[in-house]
Coordinates of C-alpha atoms and ligand atoms in Angstrom, one line a residue:
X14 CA 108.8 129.9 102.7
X15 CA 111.7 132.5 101.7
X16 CA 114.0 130.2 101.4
X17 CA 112.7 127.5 99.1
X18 CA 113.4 128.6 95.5
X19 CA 110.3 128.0 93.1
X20 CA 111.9 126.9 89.6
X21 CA 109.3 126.8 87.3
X22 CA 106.3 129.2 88.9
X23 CA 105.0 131.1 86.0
X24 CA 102.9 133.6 87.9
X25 CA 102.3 136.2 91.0
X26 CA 101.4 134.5 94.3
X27 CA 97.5 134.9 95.0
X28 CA 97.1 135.2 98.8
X29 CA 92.8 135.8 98.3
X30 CA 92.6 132.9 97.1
X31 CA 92.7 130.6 100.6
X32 CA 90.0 133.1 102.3
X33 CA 87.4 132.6 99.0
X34 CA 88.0 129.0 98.7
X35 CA 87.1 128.4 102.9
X36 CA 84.5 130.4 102.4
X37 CA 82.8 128.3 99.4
X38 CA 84.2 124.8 100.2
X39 CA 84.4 124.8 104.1
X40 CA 87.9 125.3 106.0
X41 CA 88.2 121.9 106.8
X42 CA 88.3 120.7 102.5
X43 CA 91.6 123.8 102.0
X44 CA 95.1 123.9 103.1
X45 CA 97.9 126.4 102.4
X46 CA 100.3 124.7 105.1
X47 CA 103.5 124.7 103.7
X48 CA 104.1 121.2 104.0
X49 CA 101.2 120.1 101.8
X50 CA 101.9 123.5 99.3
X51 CA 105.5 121.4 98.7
X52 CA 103.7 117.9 98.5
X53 CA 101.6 119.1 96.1
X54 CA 104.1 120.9 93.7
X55 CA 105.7 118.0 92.3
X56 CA 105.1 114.2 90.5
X57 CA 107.5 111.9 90.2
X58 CA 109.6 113.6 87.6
X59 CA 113.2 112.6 88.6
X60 CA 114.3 116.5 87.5
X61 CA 112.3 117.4 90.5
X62 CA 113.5 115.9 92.6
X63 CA 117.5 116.4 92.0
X64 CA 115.5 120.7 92.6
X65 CA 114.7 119.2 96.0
X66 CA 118.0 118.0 97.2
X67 CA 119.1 121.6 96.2
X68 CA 116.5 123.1 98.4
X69 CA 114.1 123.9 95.4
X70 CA 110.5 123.1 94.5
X71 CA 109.4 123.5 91.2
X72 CA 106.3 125.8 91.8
X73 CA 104.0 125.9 95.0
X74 CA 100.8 126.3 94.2
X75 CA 98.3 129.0 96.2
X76 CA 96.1 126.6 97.9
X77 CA 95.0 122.4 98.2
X78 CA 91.6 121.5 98.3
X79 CA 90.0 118.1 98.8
X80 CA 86.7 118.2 97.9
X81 CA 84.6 114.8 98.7
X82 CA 81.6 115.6 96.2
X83 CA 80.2 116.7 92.5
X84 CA 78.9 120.0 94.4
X85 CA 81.8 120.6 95.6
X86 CA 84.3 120.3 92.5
X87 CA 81.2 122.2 90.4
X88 CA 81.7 125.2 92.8
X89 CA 85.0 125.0 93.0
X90 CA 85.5 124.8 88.7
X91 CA 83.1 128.0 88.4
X92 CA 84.4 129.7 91.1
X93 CA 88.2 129.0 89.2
X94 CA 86.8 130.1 86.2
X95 CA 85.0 133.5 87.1
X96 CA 88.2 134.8 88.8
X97 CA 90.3 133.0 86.4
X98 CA 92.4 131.0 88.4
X99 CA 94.2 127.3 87.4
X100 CA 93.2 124.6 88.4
X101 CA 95.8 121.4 88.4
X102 CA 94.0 118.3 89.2
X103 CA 96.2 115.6 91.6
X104 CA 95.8 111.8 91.5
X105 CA 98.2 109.7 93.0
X106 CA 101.5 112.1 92.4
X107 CA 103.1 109.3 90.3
X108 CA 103.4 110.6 86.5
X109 CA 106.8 111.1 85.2
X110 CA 106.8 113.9 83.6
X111 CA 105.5 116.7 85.2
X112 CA 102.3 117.1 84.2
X113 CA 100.8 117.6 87.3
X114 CA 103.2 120.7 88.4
X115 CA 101.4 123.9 89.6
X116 CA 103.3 126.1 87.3
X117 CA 101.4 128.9 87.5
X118 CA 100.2 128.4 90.9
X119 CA 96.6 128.3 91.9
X120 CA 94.4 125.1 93.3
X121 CA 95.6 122.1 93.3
X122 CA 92.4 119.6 93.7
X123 CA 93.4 116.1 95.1
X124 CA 90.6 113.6 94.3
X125 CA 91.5 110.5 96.8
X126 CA 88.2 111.5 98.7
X127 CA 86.1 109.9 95.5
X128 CA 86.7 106.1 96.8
X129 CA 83.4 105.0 96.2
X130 CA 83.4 101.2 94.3
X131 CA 80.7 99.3 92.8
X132 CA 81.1 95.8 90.7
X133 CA 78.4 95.1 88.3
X134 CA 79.0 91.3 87.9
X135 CA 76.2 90.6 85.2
X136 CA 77.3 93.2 83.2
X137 CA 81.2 93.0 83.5
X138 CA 82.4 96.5 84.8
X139 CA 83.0 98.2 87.9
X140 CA 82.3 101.9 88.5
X141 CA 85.2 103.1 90.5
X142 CA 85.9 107.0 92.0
X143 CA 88.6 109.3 89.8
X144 CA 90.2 108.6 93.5
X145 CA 90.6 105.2 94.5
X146 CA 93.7 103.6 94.6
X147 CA 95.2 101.1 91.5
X148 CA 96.6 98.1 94.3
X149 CA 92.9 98.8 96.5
X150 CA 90.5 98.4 93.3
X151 CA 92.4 95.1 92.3
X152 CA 92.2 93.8 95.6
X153 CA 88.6 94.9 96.2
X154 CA 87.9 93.3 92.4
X155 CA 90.0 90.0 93.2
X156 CA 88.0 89.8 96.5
X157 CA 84.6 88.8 94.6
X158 CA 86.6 87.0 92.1
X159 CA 87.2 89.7 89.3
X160 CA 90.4 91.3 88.0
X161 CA 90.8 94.3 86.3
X162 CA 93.7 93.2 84.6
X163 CA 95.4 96.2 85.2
X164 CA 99.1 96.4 86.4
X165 CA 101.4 99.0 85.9
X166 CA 104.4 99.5 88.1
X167 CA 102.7 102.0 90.4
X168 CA 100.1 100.3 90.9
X169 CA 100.3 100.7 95.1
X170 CA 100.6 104.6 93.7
X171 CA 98.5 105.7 90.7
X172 CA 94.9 106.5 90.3
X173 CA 91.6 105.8 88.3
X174 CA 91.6 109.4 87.4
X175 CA 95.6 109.4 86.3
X176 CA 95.4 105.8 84.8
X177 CA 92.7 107.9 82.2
X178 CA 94.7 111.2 82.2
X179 CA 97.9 109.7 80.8
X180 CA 96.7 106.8 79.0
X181 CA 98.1 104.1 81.2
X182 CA 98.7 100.6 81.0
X183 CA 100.0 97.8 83.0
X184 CA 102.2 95.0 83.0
X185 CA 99.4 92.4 82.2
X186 CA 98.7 95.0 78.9
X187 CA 98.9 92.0 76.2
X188 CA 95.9 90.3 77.0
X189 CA 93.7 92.9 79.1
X190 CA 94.9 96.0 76.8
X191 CA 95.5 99.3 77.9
X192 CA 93.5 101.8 80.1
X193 CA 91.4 102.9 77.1
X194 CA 90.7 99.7 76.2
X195 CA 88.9 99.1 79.6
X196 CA 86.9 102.4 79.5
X197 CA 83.3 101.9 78.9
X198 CA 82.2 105.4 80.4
X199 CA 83.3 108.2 83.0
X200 CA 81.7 111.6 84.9
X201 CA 83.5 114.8 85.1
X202 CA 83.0 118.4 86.0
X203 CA 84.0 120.6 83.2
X204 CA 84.5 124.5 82.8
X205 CA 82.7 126.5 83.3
X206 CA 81.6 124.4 86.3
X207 CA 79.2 121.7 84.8
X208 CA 78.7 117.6 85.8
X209 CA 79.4 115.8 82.1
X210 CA 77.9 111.9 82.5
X211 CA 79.6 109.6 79.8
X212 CA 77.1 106.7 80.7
X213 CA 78.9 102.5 80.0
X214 CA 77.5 101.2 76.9
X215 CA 78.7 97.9 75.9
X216 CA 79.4 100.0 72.5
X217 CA 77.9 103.2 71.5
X218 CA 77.9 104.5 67.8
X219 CA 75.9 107.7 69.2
X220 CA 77.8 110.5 67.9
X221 CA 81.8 111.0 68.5
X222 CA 83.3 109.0 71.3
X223 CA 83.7 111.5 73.9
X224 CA 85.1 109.7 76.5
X225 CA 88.2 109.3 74.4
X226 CA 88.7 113.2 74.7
X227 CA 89.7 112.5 78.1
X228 CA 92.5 109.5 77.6
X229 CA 95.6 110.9 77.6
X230 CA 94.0 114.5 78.4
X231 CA 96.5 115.3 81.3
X232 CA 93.7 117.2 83.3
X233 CA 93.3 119.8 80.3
X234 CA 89.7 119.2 79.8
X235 CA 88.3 119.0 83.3
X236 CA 88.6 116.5 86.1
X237 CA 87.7 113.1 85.7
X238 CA 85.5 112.6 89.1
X239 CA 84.6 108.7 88.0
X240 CA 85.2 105.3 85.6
X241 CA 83.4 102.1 84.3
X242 CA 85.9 100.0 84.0
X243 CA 85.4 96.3 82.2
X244 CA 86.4 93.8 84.7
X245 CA 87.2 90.1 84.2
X246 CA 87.3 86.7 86.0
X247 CA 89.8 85.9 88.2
X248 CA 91.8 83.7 86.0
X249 CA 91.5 79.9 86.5
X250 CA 95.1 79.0 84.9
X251 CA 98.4 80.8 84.8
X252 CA 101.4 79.0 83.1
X253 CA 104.5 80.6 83.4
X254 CA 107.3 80.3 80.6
X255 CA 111.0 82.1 79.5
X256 CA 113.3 81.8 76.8
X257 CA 116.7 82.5 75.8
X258 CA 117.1 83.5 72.3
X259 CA 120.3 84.3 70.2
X260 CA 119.3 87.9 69.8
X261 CA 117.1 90.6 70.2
X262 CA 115.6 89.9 66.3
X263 CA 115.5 86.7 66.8
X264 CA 113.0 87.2 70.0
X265 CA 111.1 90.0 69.0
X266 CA 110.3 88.0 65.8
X267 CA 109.0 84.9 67.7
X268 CA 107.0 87.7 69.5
X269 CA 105.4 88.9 66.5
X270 CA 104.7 85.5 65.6
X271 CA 102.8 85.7 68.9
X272 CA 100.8 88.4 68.1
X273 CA 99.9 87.5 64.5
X274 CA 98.1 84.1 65.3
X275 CA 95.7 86.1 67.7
X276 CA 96.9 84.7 71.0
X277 CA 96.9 86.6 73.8
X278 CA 99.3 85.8 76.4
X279 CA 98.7 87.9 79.4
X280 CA 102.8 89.4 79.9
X281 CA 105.6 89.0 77.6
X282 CA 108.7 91.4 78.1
X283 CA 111.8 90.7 76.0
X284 CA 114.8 92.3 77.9
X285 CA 117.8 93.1 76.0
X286 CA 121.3 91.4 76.7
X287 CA 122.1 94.4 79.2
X288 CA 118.8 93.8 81.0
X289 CA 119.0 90.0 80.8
X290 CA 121.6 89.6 83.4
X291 CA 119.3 91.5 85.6
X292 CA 116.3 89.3 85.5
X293 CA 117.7 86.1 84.2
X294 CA 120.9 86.2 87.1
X295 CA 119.9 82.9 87.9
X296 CA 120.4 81.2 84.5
X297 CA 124.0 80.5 83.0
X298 CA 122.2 79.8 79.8
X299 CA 121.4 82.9 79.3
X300 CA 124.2 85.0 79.7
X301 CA 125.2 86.9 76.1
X302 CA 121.7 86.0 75.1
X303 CA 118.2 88.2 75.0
X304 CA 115.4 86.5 77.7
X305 CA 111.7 87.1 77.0
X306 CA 109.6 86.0 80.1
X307 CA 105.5 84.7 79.3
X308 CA 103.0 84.9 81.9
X309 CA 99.9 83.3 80.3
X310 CA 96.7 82.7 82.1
X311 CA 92.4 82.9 82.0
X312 CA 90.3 80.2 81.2
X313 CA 92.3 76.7 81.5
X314 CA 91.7 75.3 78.0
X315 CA 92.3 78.9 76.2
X316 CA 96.0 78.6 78.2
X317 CA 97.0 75.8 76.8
X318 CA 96.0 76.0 73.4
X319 CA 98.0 79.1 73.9
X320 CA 101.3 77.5 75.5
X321 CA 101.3 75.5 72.0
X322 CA 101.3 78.7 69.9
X323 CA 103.8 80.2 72.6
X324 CA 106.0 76.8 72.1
X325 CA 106.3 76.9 69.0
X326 CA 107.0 80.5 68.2
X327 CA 109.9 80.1 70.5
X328 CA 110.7 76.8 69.4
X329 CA 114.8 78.2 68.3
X330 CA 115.1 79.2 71.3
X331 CA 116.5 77.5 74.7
X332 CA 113.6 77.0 77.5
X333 CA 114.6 78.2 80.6
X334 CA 111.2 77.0 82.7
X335 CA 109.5 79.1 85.4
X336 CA 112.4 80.5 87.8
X337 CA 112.8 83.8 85.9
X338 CA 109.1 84.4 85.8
X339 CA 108.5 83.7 89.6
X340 CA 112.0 86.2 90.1
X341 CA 110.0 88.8 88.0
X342 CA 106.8 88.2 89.7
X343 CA 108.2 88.7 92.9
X344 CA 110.2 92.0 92.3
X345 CA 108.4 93.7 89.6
X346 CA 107.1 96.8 91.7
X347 CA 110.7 97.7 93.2
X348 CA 111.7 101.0 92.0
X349 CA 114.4 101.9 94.3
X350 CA 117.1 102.3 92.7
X351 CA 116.0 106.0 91.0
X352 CA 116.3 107.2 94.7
X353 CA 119.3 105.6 95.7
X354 CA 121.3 106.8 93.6
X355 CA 120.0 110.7 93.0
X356 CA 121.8 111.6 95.8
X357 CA 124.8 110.6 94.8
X358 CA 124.2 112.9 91.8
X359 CA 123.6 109.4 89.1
X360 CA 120.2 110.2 87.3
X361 CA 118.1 107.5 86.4
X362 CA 115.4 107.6 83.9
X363 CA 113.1 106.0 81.2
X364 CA 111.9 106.1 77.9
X365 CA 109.3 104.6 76.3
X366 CA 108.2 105.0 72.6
X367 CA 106.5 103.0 70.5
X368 CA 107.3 101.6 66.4
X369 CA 106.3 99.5 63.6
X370 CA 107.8 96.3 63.6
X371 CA 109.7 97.5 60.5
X372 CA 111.4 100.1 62.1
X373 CA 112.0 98.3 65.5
X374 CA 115.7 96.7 65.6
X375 CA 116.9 99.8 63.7
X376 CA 115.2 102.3 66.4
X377 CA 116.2 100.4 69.3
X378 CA 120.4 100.4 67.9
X379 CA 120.0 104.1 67.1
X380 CA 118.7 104.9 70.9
X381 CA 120.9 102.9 72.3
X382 CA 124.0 104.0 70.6
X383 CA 122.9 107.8 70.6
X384 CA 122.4 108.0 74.3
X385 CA 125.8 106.1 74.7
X386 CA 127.6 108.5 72.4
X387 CA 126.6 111.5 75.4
X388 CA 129.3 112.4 77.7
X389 CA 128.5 111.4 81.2
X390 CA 126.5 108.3 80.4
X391 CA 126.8 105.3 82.7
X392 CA 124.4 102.6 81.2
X393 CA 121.6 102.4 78.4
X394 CA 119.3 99.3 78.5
X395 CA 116.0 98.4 77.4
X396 CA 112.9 96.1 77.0
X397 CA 110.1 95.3 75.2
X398 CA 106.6 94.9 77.5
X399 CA 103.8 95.5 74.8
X400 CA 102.9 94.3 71.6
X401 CA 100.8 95.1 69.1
X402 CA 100.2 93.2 65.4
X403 CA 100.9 96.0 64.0
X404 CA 104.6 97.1 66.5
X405 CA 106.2 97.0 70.0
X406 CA 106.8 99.8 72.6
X407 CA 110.7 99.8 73.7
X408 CA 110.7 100.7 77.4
X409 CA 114.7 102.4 77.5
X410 CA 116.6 103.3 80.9
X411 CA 119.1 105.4 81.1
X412 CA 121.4 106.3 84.1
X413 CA 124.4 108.8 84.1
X414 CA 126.4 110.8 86.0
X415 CA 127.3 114.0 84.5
X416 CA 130.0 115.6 86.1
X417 CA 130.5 119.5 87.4
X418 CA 130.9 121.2 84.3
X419 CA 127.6 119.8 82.0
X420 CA 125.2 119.6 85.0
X421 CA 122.4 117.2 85.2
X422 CA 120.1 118.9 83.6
X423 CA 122.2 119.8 80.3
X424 CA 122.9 115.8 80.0
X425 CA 119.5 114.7 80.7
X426 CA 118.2 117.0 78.1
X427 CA 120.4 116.1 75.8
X428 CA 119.7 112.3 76.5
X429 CA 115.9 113.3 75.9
X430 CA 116.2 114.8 72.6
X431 CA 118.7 112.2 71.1
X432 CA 115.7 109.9 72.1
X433 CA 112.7 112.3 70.9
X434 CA 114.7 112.6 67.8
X435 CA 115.4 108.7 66.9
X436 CA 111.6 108.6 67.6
X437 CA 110.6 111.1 64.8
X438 CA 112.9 109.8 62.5
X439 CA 111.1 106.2 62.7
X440 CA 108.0 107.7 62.3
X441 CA 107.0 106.2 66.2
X442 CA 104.9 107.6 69.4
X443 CA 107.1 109.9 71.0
X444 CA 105.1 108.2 74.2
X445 CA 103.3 105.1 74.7
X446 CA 102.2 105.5 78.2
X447 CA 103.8 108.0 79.8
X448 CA 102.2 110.9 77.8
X449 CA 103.5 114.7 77.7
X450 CA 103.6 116.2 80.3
X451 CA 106.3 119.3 80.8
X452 CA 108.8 117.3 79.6
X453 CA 107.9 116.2 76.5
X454 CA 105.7 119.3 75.4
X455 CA 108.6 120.8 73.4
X456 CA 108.3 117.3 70.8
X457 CA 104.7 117.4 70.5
X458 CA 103.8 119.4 67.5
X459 CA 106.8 117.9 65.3
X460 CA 105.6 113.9 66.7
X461 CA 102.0 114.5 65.9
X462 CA 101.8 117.3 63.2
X463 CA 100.4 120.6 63.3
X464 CA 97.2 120.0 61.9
X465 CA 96.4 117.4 64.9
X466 CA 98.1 119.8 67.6
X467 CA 96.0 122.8 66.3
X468 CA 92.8 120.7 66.6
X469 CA 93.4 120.0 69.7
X470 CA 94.5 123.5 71.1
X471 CA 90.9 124.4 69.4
X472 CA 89.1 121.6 71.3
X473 CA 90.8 123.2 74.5
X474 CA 89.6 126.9 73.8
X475 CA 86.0 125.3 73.3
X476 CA 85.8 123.6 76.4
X477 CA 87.9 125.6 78.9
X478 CA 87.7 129.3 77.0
X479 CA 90.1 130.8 79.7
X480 CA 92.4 127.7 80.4
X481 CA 92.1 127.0 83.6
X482 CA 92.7 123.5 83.7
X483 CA 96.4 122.4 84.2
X484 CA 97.3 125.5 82.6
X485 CA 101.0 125.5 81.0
X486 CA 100.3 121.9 80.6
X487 CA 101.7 120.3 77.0
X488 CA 101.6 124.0 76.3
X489 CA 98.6 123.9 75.2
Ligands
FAD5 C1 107.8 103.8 89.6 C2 106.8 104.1 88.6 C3 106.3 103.2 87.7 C4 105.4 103.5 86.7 N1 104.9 102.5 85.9 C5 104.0 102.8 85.0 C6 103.4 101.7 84.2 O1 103.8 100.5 84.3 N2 102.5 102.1 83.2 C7 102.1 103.3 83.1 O2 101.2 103.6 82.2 N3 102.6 104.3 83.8 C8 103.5 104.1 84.8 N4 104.0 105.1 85.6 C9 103.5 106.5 85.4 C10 102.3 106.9 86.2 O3 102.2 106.0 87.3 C11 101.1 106.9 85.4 O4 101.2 107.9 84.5 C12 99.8 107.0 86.2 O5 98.7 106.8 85.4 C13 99.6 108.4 86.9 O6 98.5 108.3 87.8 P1 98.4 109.2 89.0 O7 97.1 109.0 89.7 O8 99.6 109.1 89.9 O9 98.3 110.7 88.3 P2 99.1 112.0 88.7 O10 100.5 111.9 88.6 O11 98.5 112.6 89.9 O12 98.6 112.9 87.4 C14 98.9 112.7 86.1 C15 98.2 113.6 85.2 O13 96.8 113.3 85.2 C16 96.0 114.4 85.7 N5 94.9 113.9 86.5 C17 95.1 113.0 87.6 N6 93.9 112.7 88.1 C18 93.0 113.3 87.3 C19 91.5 113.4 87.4 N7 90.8 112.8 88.3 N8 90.9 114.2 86.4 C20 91.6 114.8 85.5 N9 93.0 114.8 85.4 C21 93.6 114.1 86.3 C22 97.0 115.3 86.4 O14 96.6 116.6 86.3 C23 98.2 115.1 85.6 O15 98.2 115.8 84.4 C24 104.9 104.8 86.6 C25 105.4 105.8 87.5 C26 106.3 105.5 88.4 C27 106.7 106.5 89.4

């Protein structure tokens, strides 16, 4: 232990903690074992882990528990909350920005023991454990002939409970939505150690929507111990389409077109030039150009009255048939390349915002030319993968190698706030699915506006009085 340096921990080590928490949950549920203490310090912010290749952790926290019931989590929250210690709920590890660091040590709860799944085929939604796995409940789902439509990157990674925490969304978002659009109801256990049952209503208009409170909550509220979920058929059609227009106006406005007429395809991701050649490597046609790869599938007839609309939006530009789709399909979970190339000191991260489509073209130059402008950058890139009527989340990726003198934490900063402050300037989401987290908490007041942060700080003081719930956390 005396040789791992903790870089963030905000308070004293607690060493009662382990005795109490065997004592009230049973020795078997707790772990202070040093290799689950470093496991459970960190997500998958990539400033953690250039910490670990110099030997240090962000902050270990006290103790891990992994409770397997309601009882359990409701003694666990009061007995948190009487001695006032935090509590940092774990999913899956897989956020990106650090919101699941231990900062001020404490417990960190891991939900994967609620796994529990239940489809309710006449009514449309599954009921699905904060726990279970994104890649098992699609297969489970897919098995009796349901998706949920939800895809995102880390799907073999992420969890029910984090998909809800940090207002996910997958790859598949255009047609099946985002996280919160699938939400009918959850359960939680909130301080001071209560069991809060949000029951699925088709629609409810019975005072505020509280579930909402807990999209995009980042484990400040309490812990998320279950979801209803709408589900869908497994779709009956899929065509698969790409295009390469002149430019990156030129595509996003077919897009729009898209979205206007009130079709639905299920994917469409418009990759800039840079990204193109990536994607589109097998298509001379579409070198110097901007591809946009379709994915549209459901119920056969809806798909092709679909394909027409698709057709003729991108009517100017050159159809360039299935091959890029099928290339995307095949490789669009394969992350490696942020951990090939952190050891070699190259940093490797992403962006994504969201902005009207007035503001769009000019939002995506000023990114792209601001992060290029910082010393040490190697590549800046970017694509479109949700749409809106009303706008269009860019989705930017940076890599860079800083050199000695600025360190890679001084360049990635600086990287971040050229971003954060584009962002502002277009009046956009500082996130669109990402969320907060550590590393965007220092935006959030100036993105939102103080009258919406304080709301929500008072919201927090209600519900968790002594903020023990991923305390440090948006610094809220
Ligand atoms: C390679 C890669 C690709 C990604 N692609 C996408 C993508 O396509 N779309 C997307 O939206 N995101 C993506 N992400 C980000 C990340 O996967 C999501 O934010 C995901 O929802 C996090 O889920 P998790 O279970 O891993 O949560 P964790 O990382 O464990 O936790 C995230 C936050 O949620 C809180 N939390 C977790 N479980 C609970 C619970 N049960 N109750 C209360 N709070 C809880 C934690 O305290 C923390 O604040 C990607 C990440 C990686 C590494």
């Amino acid at each position: 232990m005396n040789e791992i340096k903790e870089v963030m921990r905000k308070a004293p080590r607690n060493r009662e903690i382990i005795n109490e928490l065997m004592k009230l949950l049973g020795a078997r549920k707790v772990s202070d074992k040093l290799t689950d203490l470093i496991s459970y310090s960190h997500d998958y912010w990539p400033i953690t882990f250039q910490w670990f290749l110099k030997g240090e952790v962000p902050s270990l926290p006290d103790a891990v528990v992994f409770p397997d019931s309601i009882q359990d989590l409701i003694k666990l929250v009061k007995f948190a909350n009487e001695n006032n210690i935090p509590i940092y709920t774990y999913g899956g590890g897989s956020g990106v920005l650090g919101a699941a660091v231990p900062e001020y040590g404490g417990i960190v709860v891991d939900m994967k023991k609620f796994r529990n799944i239940e489809i309710y085929p006449e009514d449309m939604y599954v009921e699905a454990g904060a726990g279970v796995n994104g890649m098992a409940l699609e297969m489970f789902l897919n098995r009796y002939g349901f998706t949920l439509g939800h895809f995102p990157q880390s799907l073999y990674t992420s969890t029910v409970g984090g998909w809800i925490s940090t207002k996910a969304i997958g790859q598949f978002s255009v047609k099946y939505g985002g996280i919160e659009d699938m939400l009918l109801g959850l359960e939680a256990v909130i301080p001071p150690g209560e069991h809060l049952i949000i029951k699925p209503d088709p629609r409810a208009a019975v005072g505020p929507d509280l579930k909402s409170l807990f999209v995009e909550s980042e484990g400040l509220f309490g812990i998320i111990t279950k979801a209803y979920l709408k589900i869908w058929p497994y779709p009956e059609k899929r065509i698969l389409l790409s295009y390469a227009s002149p430019d990156l106006e030129d595509a996003l406005r077919s897009v729009r077109k898209i979205m206007i007429s009130g079709a639905r395809p299920a994917v469409i991701r418009v990759y800039d030039k840079v990204e193109t050649l990536k994607w589109f490597y097998m298509s001379k046609k579409a070198k110097g150009r901007v591809g946009t790869i379709i994915v549209i599938e459901g119920n056969k007839d809806l798909v092709e009255a679909e394909r027409r609309i698709v057709e003729d939006a991108f009517s100017s530009s050159i159809p360039l048939g299935e091959e890029p789709v099928k290339y995307w399909l095949k490789n669009r979970f394969n992350v490696r390349e942020i951990s090939d190339y952190l050891p070699l000191g190259i940093i490797i991260d992403t962006i994504e915002v969201a902005v009207g489509w007035s503001n769009a073209i000019n939002l995506y130059n000023d990114v792209i030319n601001a992060i290029k402008s910082i010393e040490g950058t190697l590549i800046a890139f970017a694509h479109a993968s949700h749409f809106y009527p009303q706008g269009v989340c860019f989705y930017f990726i940076f890599g860079g190698l800083p050199g000695k003198e600025k360190g890679v934490l001084e360049y990635y900063n600086e990287v971040w706030s050229s971003v954060m402050n584009a962002v502002i300037k277009y009046n956009g989401a500082i996130s669109h699915h990402h969320g907060v987290g550590r590393m965007r908490s220092k935006w959030i007041k100036k993105s939102i506006g103080e009258s919406a942060f304080n709301l929500i700080k008072r919201i927090k003081e209600a519900i968790d009085g002594k903020n023990i719930m991923n305390r440090g956390n948006m610094v809220i």
